[in-house]
CSV table of C-alpha atoms in Angstrom, one decimal:
chain,number,residue,atom,x,y,z
A,1,MET,CA,0.0,0.0,0.0
A,2,PRO,CA,1.2,3.5,-0.7
A,3,ARG,CA,2.4,5.5,2.3
A,4,PRO,CA,-0.1,8.0,3.6
A,5,GLY,CA,0.3,11.7,4.1
A,6,PRO,CA,3.2,13.8,3.1
A,7,ARG,CA,5.5,10.9,2.3
A,8,LEU,CA,3.2,9.7,-0.5
A,9,ARG,CA,4.9,10.1,-3.8
A,10,LEU,CA,3.5,11.3,-7.1
A,11,ILE,CA,4.6,8.0,-8.7
A,12,ASP,CA,2.4,6.2,-6.1
A,13,VAL,CA,-0.6,8.1,-7.4
A,14,ALA,CA,0.4,7.4,-11.0
A,15,GLU,CA,0.7,3.7,-10.4
A,16,ARG,CA,-2.6,3.4,-8.6
A,17,ALA,CA,-4.3,5.4,-11.4
A,18,GLY,CA,-2.7,3.2,-14.0
A,19,VAL,CA,-0.9,6.1,-15.8
A,20,SER,CA,2.7,7.2,-16.3
A,21,LEU,CA,4.4,9.6,-14.1
A,22,ALA,CA,4.4,12.3,-16.8
A,23,THR,CA,0.6,11.8,-17.3
A,24,ALA,CA,-0.1,12.1,-13.6
A,25,SER,CA,2.0,15.3,-13.4
A,26,ARG,CA,0.2,16.8,-16.4
A,27,ALA,CA,-3.2,15.8,-14.9
A,28,LEU,CA,-2.6,17.4,-11.5
A,29,ALA,CA,-1.1,20.5,-13.1
A,30,GLY,CA,-4.1,20.9,-15.4
A,31,ARG,CA,-2.0,20.9,-18.6
A,32,GLU,CA,-3.1,19.8,-22.0
A,33,GLY,CA,-2.5,16.3,-23.4
A,34,VAL,CA,-4.6,14.4,-20.9
A,35,SER,CA,-8.2,13.5,-21.4
A,36,GLU,CA,-10.7,14.7,-18.9
A,37,GLU,CA,-11.6,11.1,-18.0
A,38,VAL,CA,-7.9,10.2,-17.2
A,39,ALA,CA,-7.3,13.6,-15.4
A,40,GLY,CA,-10.4,13.0,-13.3
A,41,ARG,CA,-9.2,9.5,-12.4
A,42,VAL,CA,-5.8,10.8,-11.3
A,43,ARG,CA,-7.3,13.6,-9.3
A,44,GLN,CA,-9.7,11.2,-7.6
A,45,MET,CA,-6.9,8.8,-6.8
A,46,ALA,CA,-4.7,11.6,-5.4
A,47,GLN,CA,-7.6,12.6,-3.1
A,48,GLU,CA,-8.4,9.1,-2.0
A,49,LEU,CA,-4.8,8.4,-1.2
A,50,GLY,CA,-4.3,11.6,0.7
A,51,TYR,CA,-1.6,12.8,-1.6
A,52,VAL,CA,0.1,16.0,-0.3
A,53,ALA,CA,2.8,17.4,-2.5
A,54,ASN,CA,6.1,18.2,-0.8
A,55,PRO,CA,8.1,21.1,-2.2
A,56,TYR,CA,9.9,18.8,-4.6
A,57,ALA,CA,6.7,17.2,-5.8
A,58,ARG,CA,5.0,20.6,-6.1
A,59,THR,CA,7.8,21.6,-8.4
A,60,LEU,CA,7.2,18.5,-10.5
A,61,ALA,CA,3.4,19.2,-10.6
A,62,GLY,CA,4.1,22.8,-11.5
A,63,GLY,CA,5.9,21.9,-14.6
A,64,ALA,CA,9.5,20.8,-14.0
A,65,SER,CA,8.4,17.1,-14.2
A,66,SER,CA,7.9,17.8,-17.9
A,67,THR,CA,11.6,18.1,-18.3
A,68,VAL,CA,13.9,15.2,-19.2
A,69,GLY,CA,17.6,15.6,-18.4
A,70,LEU,CA,19.7,13.7,-20.9
A,71,VAL,CA,23.5,13.4,-20.1
A,72,VAL,CA,25.7,12.4,-23.1
A,73,HIS,CA,29.4,12.1,-23.4
A,74,GLN,CA,29.8,14.1,-26.7
A,75,VAL,CA,27.1,16.2,-28.2
A,76,ASP,CA,28.7,16.4,-31.6
A,77,ASP,CA,29.2,12.6,-31.9
A,78,PRO,CA,26.6,11.2,-34.2
A,79,TYR,CA,26.2,8.2,-31.9
A,80,PHE,CA,24.8,10.4,-29.2
A,81,SER,CA,22.9,12.6,-31.7
A,82,GLU,CA,21.0,9.5,-32.9
A,83,ILE,CA,20.2,8.5,-29.3
A,84,ALA,CA,19.1,12.0,-28.5
A,85,GLY,CA,16.8,11.9,-31.5
A,86,GLY,CA,15.1,8.8,-30.1
A,87,VAL,CA,14.6,10.4,-26.7
A,88,ILE,CA,13.2,13.5,-28.3
A,89,GLN,CA,10.7,11.5,-30.3
A,90,VAL,CA,9.2,9.9,-27.2
A,91,ALA,CA,9.4,13.1,-25.3
A,92,ALA,CA,7.3,14.8,-28.0
A,93,GLU,CA,4.7,12.1,-27.9
A,94,GLU,CA,4.5,12.5,-24.1
A,95,GLY,CA,4.5,16.3,-24.0
A,96,LEU,CA,7.9,16.5,-22.4
A,97,LEU,CA,10.9,18.7,-22.9
A,98,VAL,CA,14.5,17.5,-23.2
A,99,GLN,CA,17.5,19.2,-21.7
A,100,ILE,CA,20.8,17.8,-23.0
A,101,CYS,CA,24.0,18.0,-21.0
A,102,HIS,CA,27.6,17.3,-22.2
A,103,SER,CA,30.1,15.5,-19.9
A,104,GLY,CA,33.0,15.2,-22.3
A,105,ARG,CA,33.7,11.7,-21.0
A,106,ASP,CA,34.9,13.2,-17.7
A,107,PRO,CA,33.3,11.3,-14.7
A,108,ASP,CA,33.6,14.3,-12.4
A,109,ALA,CA,31.9,16.5,-15.0
A,110,GLU,CA,29.1,13.9,-15.3
A,111,LEU,CA,28.6,13.9,-11.6
A,112,ARG,CA,28.3,17.7,-11.6
A,113,GLN,CA,25.8,17.5,-14.4
A,114,LEU,CA,23.7,15.0,-12.5
A,115,ARG,CA,23.6,17.2,-9.4
A,116,HIS,CA,22.8,20.2,-11.5
A,117,LEU,CA,19.8,18.4,-13.1
A,118,ILE,CA,18.6,17.2,-9.7
A,119,ALA,CA,18.9,20.7,-8.4
A,120,GLN,CA,16.8,21.9,-11.3
A,121,ARG,CA,14.0,19.5,-10.3
A,122,VAL,CA,13.8,17.6,-13.6
A,123,GLY,CA,11.4,14.7,-13.5
A,124,ILE,CA,13.5,12.2,-15.4
A,125,ILE,CA,17.2,11.7,-15.9
A,126,LEU,CA,18.7,9.6,-18.7
A,127,ILE,CA,22.4,8.9,-19.1
A,128,ALA,CA,23.8,7.7,-22.4
A,129,GLY,CA,27.4,6.5,-22.7
A,130,SER,CA,30.0,4.3,-21.2
A,131,GLY,CA,30.4,3.8,-17.5
A,132,TYR,CA,33.8,4.1,-15.8
A,133,ASP,CA,36.0,1.7,-14.0
A,134,ASP,CA,36.5,4.2,-11.2
A,135,ALA,CA,34.5,2.7,-8.4
A,136,ARG,CA,34.3,5.9,-6.5
A,137,ILE,CA,32.7,7.8,-9.3
A,138,GLU,CA,30.2,5.1,-10.1
A,139,ALA,CA,29.3,4.8,-6.4
A,140,GLU,CA,28.7,8.5,-6.1
A,141,ALA,CA,26.6,8.6,-9.2
A,142,ARG,CA,24.6,5.6,-8.0
A,143,ALA,CA,23.9,7.3,-4.6
A,144,GLU,CA,22.8,10.5,-6.3
A,145,LEU,CA,20.4,8.6,-8.6
A,146,ALA,CA,19.0,6.5,-5.8
A,147,GLU,CA,18.2,9.6,-3.7
A,148,PHE,CA,16.6,11.2,-6.8
A,149,GLN,CA,14.4,8.1,-7.3
A,150,SER,CA,13.4,8.0,-3.7
A,151,GLN,CA,12.0,11.5,-4.1
A,152,GLY,CA,9.9,10.4,-7.1
A,153,GLY,CA,12.3,11.0,-9.9
A,154,ARG,CA,12.8,8.4,-12.7
A,155,VAL,CA,16.1,7.2,-14.2
A,156,ALA,CA,17.2,5.0,-17.1
A,157,VAL,CA,20.6,4.6,-18.7
A,158,ILE,CA,22.2,3.4,-22.0
A,159,GLY,CA,25.3,1.3,-21.9
A,160,ARG,CA,25.8,1.5,-18.1
A,161,HIS,CA,26.1,-1.6,-15.9
A,162,ALA,CA,26.6,-0.5,-12.3
A,163,LEU,CA,24.2,2.3,-11.5
A,164,GLY,CA,21.4,0.1,-10.2
A,165,VAL,CA,18.7,1.6,-12.5
A,166,ASP,CA,16.8,0.6,-15.6
A,167,ALA,CA,19.3,0.1,-18.4
A,168,VAL,CA,19.4,-0.4,-22.2
A,169,LEU,CA,22.5,-2.4,-23.0
A,170,PRO,CA,24.0,-2.7,-26.5
A,171,GLU,CA,25.8,-6.0,-27.3
A,172,ASN,CA,29.3,-4.4,-27.2
A,173,GLU,CA,31.2,-7.6,-26.5
A,174,ALA,CA,29.4,-9.6,-29.2
A,175,GLY,CA,30.0,-6.8,-31.7
A,176,GLY,CA,33.7,-6.8,-31.0
A,177,ARG,CA,33.8,-10.5,-31.5
A,178,ALA,CA,32.0,-10.2,-34.9
A,179,LEU,CA,34.4,-7.5,-36.2
A,180,THR,CA,37.4,-9.6,-35.3
A,181,ASP,CA,36.0,-12.8,-36.8
A,182,HIS,CA,35.3,-10.8,-40.0
A,183,LEU,CA,39.0,-9.7,-40.3
A,184,LEU,CA,40.4,-13.1,-39.4
A,185,ASN,CA,38.1,-14.7,-42.0
A,186,LEU,CA,39.6,-12.3,-44.6
A,187,GLY,CA,43.1,-13.6,-43.7
A,188,HIS,CA,44.3,-10.7,-41.6
A,189,ARG,CA,47.0,-11.6,-39.0
A,190,HIS,CA,48.7,-8.2,-38.5
A,191,ILE,CA,45.8,-6.4,-36.7
A,192,ALA,CA,45.9,-3.3,-34.5
A,193,VAL,CA,43.2,-1.8,-32.3
A,194,ALA,CA,42.4,2.0,-32.0
A,195,ALA,CA,40.8,1.4,-28.6
A,196,GLY,CA,39.5,4.7,-27.3
A,197,THR,CA,39.9,6.1,-23.8
A,198,ALA,CA,41.2,3.7,-21.2
A,199,GLY,CA,38.9,3.4,-18.2
A,200,LEU,CA,35.6,3.3,-20.1
A,201,THR,CA,33.6,0.1,-19.7
A,202,THR,CA,32.4,0.3,-23.3
A,203,VAL,CA,36.0,0.1,-24.4
A,204,ALA,CA,36.7,-2.8,-22.1
A,205,ASP,CA,33.5,-4.7,-23.3
A,206,ARG,CA,34.4,-4.3,-27.0
A,207,LEU,CA,38.0,-5.3,-26.4
A,208,ALA,CA,36.7,-8.4,-24.5
A,209,GLY,CA,34.9,-9.3,-27.7
A,210,VAL,CA,38.0,-8.9,-29.7
A,211,ALA,CA,39.9,-11.1,-27.2
A,212,THR,CA,37.3,-13.8,-27.4
A,213,ALA,CA,37.4,-14.0,-31.1
A,214,LEU,CA,41.2,-14.2,-31.1
A,215,ARG,CA,41.3,-16.8,-28.4
A,216,GLN,CA,38.9,-19.0,-30.3
A,217,ARG,CA,41.4,-19.0,-33.2
A,218,GLY,CA,44.4,-19.7,-31.0
A,219,PHE,CA,45.6,-16.1,-30.7
A,220,SER,CA,45.8,-13.6,-27.8
A,221,LEU,CA,44.9,-10.0,-27.4
A,222,ASP,CA,48.4,-9.6,-25.9
A,223,ASP,CA,49.8,-10.2,-29.4
A,224,LEU,CA,48.0,-7.1,-30.8
A,225,PRO,CA,49.0,-3.5,-30.5
A,226,VAL,CA,46.2,-1.8,-28.6
A,227,VAL,CA,46.5,2.0,-28.7
A,228,HIS,CA,44.4,4.0,-26.3
A,229,SER,CA,43.5,7.6,-27.3
A,230,ASP,CA,40.4,9.8,-27.2
A,231,PHE,CA,37.2,8.1,-28.3
A,232,THR,CA,36.9,10.7,-31.1
A,233,ARG,CA,37.9,11.3,-34.7
A,234,ASP,CA,41.1,13.1,-33.5
A,235,GLY,CA,41.8,10.1,-31.2
A,236,GLY,CA,41.5,7.9,-34.3
A,237,ARG,CA,44.1,10.0,-36.1
A,238,VAL,CA,46.5,9.9,-33.1
A,239,ALA,CA,46.2,6.1,-32.8
A,240,THR,CA,46.7,5.5,-36.5
A,241,GLU,CA,49.9,7.6,-36.6
A,242,GLN,CA,51.3,5.5,-33.7
A,243,ILE,CA,50.3,2.2,-35.4
A,244,LEU,CA,51.9,3.2,-38.7
A,245,ARG,CA,55.1,4.3,-36.9
A,246,ASP,CA,55.4,1.3,-34.6
A,247,ARG,CA,53.7,-1.5,-36.6
A,248,PRO,CA,54.2,-0.8,-40.3
A,249,GLN,CA,53.2,-4.4,-41.2
A,250,THR,CA,49.7,-3.9,-39.9
A,251,THR,CA,47.0,-4.8,-42.4
A,252,ALA,CA,43.8,-4.1,-40.5
A,253,ILE,CA,42.8,-1.6,-37.8
A,254,ILE,CA,39.8,-2.2,-35.5
A,255,ALA,CA,38.5,1.2,-34.3
A,256,LEU,CA,36.2,0.7,-31.4
A,257,ASN,CA,33.7,3.4,-32.5
A,258,ASP,CA,32.9,5.0,-35.9
A,259,ALA,CA,34.2,8.4,-34.8
A,260,MET,CA,37.7,6.9,-34.4
A,261,ALA,CA,37.3,5.0,-37.6
A,262,ILE,CA,36.7,8.2,-39.5
A,263,GLY,CA,40.0,9.5,-38.0
A,264,VAL,CA,41.7,6.3,-39.0
A,265,LEU,CA,40.5,6.6,-42.7
A,266,SER,CA,41.5,10.3,-42.8
A,267,THR,CA,45.0,9.5,-41.6
A,268,LEU,CA,45.4,6.6,-44.0
A,269,ARG,CA,44.3,8.8,-46.9
A,270,ALA,CA,46.9,11.4,-45.9
A,271,HIS,CA,49.6,8.8,-46.0
A,272,ARG,CA,48.3,7.5,-49.4
A,273,ILE,CA,47.6,4.1,-48.0
A,274,PRO,CA,44.9,2.4,-50.0
A,275,VAL,CA,41.8,1.0,-48.2
A,276,PRO,CA,41.1,-1.9,-48.3
A,277,GLU,CA,43.9,-3.0,-50.8
A,278,ARG,CA,46.6,-2.3,-48.3
A,279,MET,CA,44.8,-1.7,-45.0
A,280,SER,CA,41.3,-2.8,-43.9
A,281,VAL,CA,39.4,-0.7,-41.4
A,282,VAL,CA,36.4,-1.5,-39.2
A,283,GLY,CA,34.3,0.7,-36.9
A,284,PHE,CA,31.5,0.3,-34.4
A,285,ASP,CA,28.0,1.9,-34.1
A,286,ASP,CA,27.1,2.5,-37.8
A,287,VAL,CA,26.5,6.2,-37.5
A,288,PRO,CA,24.6,7.7,-40.5
A,289,VAL,CA,27.7,9.0,-42.3
A,290,ALA,CA,29.4,5.5,-42.2
A,291,ALA,CA,27.7,4.5,-45.5
A,292,ASP,CA,28.7,7.7,-47.2
A,293,LEU,CA,32.4,7.6,-46.5
A,294,ALA,CA,34.9,6.9,-49.2
A,295,PRO,CA,35.4,4.0,-48.8
A,296,SER,CA,32.2,3.2,-47.0
A,297,LEU,CA,32.8,1.8,-43.5
A,298,THR,CA,32.4,-1.8,-42.4
A,299,THR,CA,31.0,-1.5,-38.9
A,300,ILE,CA,28.7,-2.9,-36.2
A,301,ARG,CA,25.2,-1.5,-36.5
A,302,LEU,CA,23.5,-0.6,-33.2
A,303,PRO,CA,19.9,0.8,-33.3
A,304,MET,CA,20.8,4.0,-31.7
A,305,THR,CA,17.5,5.9,-32.2
A,306,ASP,CA,15.6,2.9,-30.8
A,307,MET,CA,18.0,2.8,-27.9
A,308,GLY,CA,17.0,6.4,-27.0
A,309,ARG,CA,13.3,5.7,-27.4
A,310,MET,CA,13.6,2.6,-25.2
A,311,ALA,CA,15.5,4.4,-22.5
A,312,LEU,CA,12.8,7.1,-22.1
A,313,SER,CA,10.0,4.6,-22.4
A,314,LEU,CA,11.5,2.6,-19.5
A,315,ALA,CA,11.8,5.7,-17.4
A,316,LEU,CA,8.1,6.5,-18.0
A,317,LYS,CA,6.9,3.0,-16.9
A,318,ALA,CA,6.0,2.4,-13.3
A,319,ARG,CA,9.1,1.7,-11.3
A,320,SER,CA,9.8,-2.0,-10.8
A,321,THR,CA,11.2,-3.7,-7.6
A,322,ARG,CA,14.4,-4.6,-9.5
A,323,PRO,CA,16.2,-2.6,-12.3
A,324,ARG,CA,15.1,-3.7,-15.7
A,325,ARG,CA,17.6,-4.7,-18.4
A,326,ARG,CA,16.9,-4.4,-22.1
A,327,THR,CA,19.6,-5.9,-24.4
A,328,ILE,CA,19.9,-4.4,-27.8
A,329,GLY,CA,21.2,-6.6,-30.7
A,330,HIS,CA,23.9,-5.8,-33.2
A,331,LEU,CA,24.5,-6.4,-36.9
A,332,LEU,CA,27.8,-6.7,-38.8
A,333,VAL,CA,27.5,-4.4,-41.9
A,334,VAL,CA,30.2,-5.2,-44.4
A,335,ARG,CA,31.0,-2.4,-46.8
A,336,ASP,CA,34.0,-1.3,-48.9
A,337,SER,CA,36.6,-0.6,-46.1
A,338,THR,CA,37.5,-4.3,-45.6
A,339,GLY,CA,39.0,-6.8,-48.0
A,340,PRO,CA,41.4,-9.8,-48.1
A,341,ALA,CA,44.7,-9.3,-46.4
A,342,PRO,CA,47.5,-8.3,-48.8
A,343,THR,CA,49.9,-11.1,-49.8
A,344,VAL,CA,52.9,-8.7,-49.9
A,345,LEU,CA,53.7,-6.5,-46.9
A,346,PRO,CA,56.2,-3.7,-46.7
A,347,ALA,CA,59.8,-4.6,-45.8
A,348,SER,CA,60.1,-4.2,-42.0
A,349,ARG,CA,61.8,-5.6,-39.0
A,350,ALA,CA,59.9,-8.3,-37.3
A,351,GLU,CA,57.4,-6.9,-34.9
A,352,ALA,CA,57.1,-8.9,-31.7
A,353,GLY,CA,53.5,-8.1,-31.2
A,354,ASP,CA,52.1,-8.9,-34.6
A,355,LEU,CA,50.0,-12.0,-35.0
A,356,ARG,CA,52.2,-14.7,-36.5
A,357,GLY,CA,51.0,-17.0,-39.3
A,358,ALA,CA,50.6,-17.2,-43.0
A,359,VAL,CA,48.5,-14.6,-44.6
A,360,GLY,CA,45.5,-16.3,-46.2
A,361,PRO,CA,42.0,-17.6,-45.4
A,362,VAL,CA,41.5,-19.2,-42.0
A,363,GLY,CA,40.7,-22.9,-42.2
């Protein structure tokens, strides 16, 4: 039974009335978008339950609950733009506004953004982007979100494992495995990884998929050069320059997101290295521009817009006793940036970390 008196929450009223938190808020605030029948049911239930709004709940009913706070790592990254598009679609259907915050993949900045959104009395918080391997940061964020939820706020995340809230989880490990299998099947043995920022759980998950595919073929991730740099286009350029300098016999580069892959392709073009005749390149995410690059990018497709829609839809549902998990599938999209490993490599000293073996199809 809901708790009586001042401790009763708006979400309790919404659940008993059989409506979403946003609908209950609009009904009690007298805003448009709710039928008179539904609004009457919500008001009646609030009266029967003895719902008394505390200052936080009054702010929600007064309008702030119509705001969704969306925290992303990089506002100009197409991956997050697509996710934001999905969130905005559902928000428009529900009569909600979306406030987008940028953390720059800085865990302390993300924590500040969360606290700012909570102070602004938003009704829903969504976080899109990788978690961190810093237990302190994850614990602090988890505590902030738990308190926010205890006051009637709603939360969902995309690509986060450890925050104890509803989550949409892309198949990062399975995607990394599929990319590596694709390159091994093309005969590549001199593979390098442009891995993105160390300390991000998404990077760790995708690398785990690479490691699994290698292990199943009798190889090890320890045999590959793994270059960590920013999870951006510029980071892809930096990683590629290092790979070309240190591992000139490399025939394929795995970029762990499409933004990095774009930087990889740009650098190879500047060095007049033909793709895929001399170097194959793969990415991850399948951002809209991936199909329009020259050459078009082989990558893992994630349904990013659907991920955004699903996250907000989860947050709008009645809260469950346990956090809900929604796993999102992946698809390997083969385009022009990958081809068979070259049979002749540049003259070079033997590189201890290159995968050994004949260049050719895998049996």
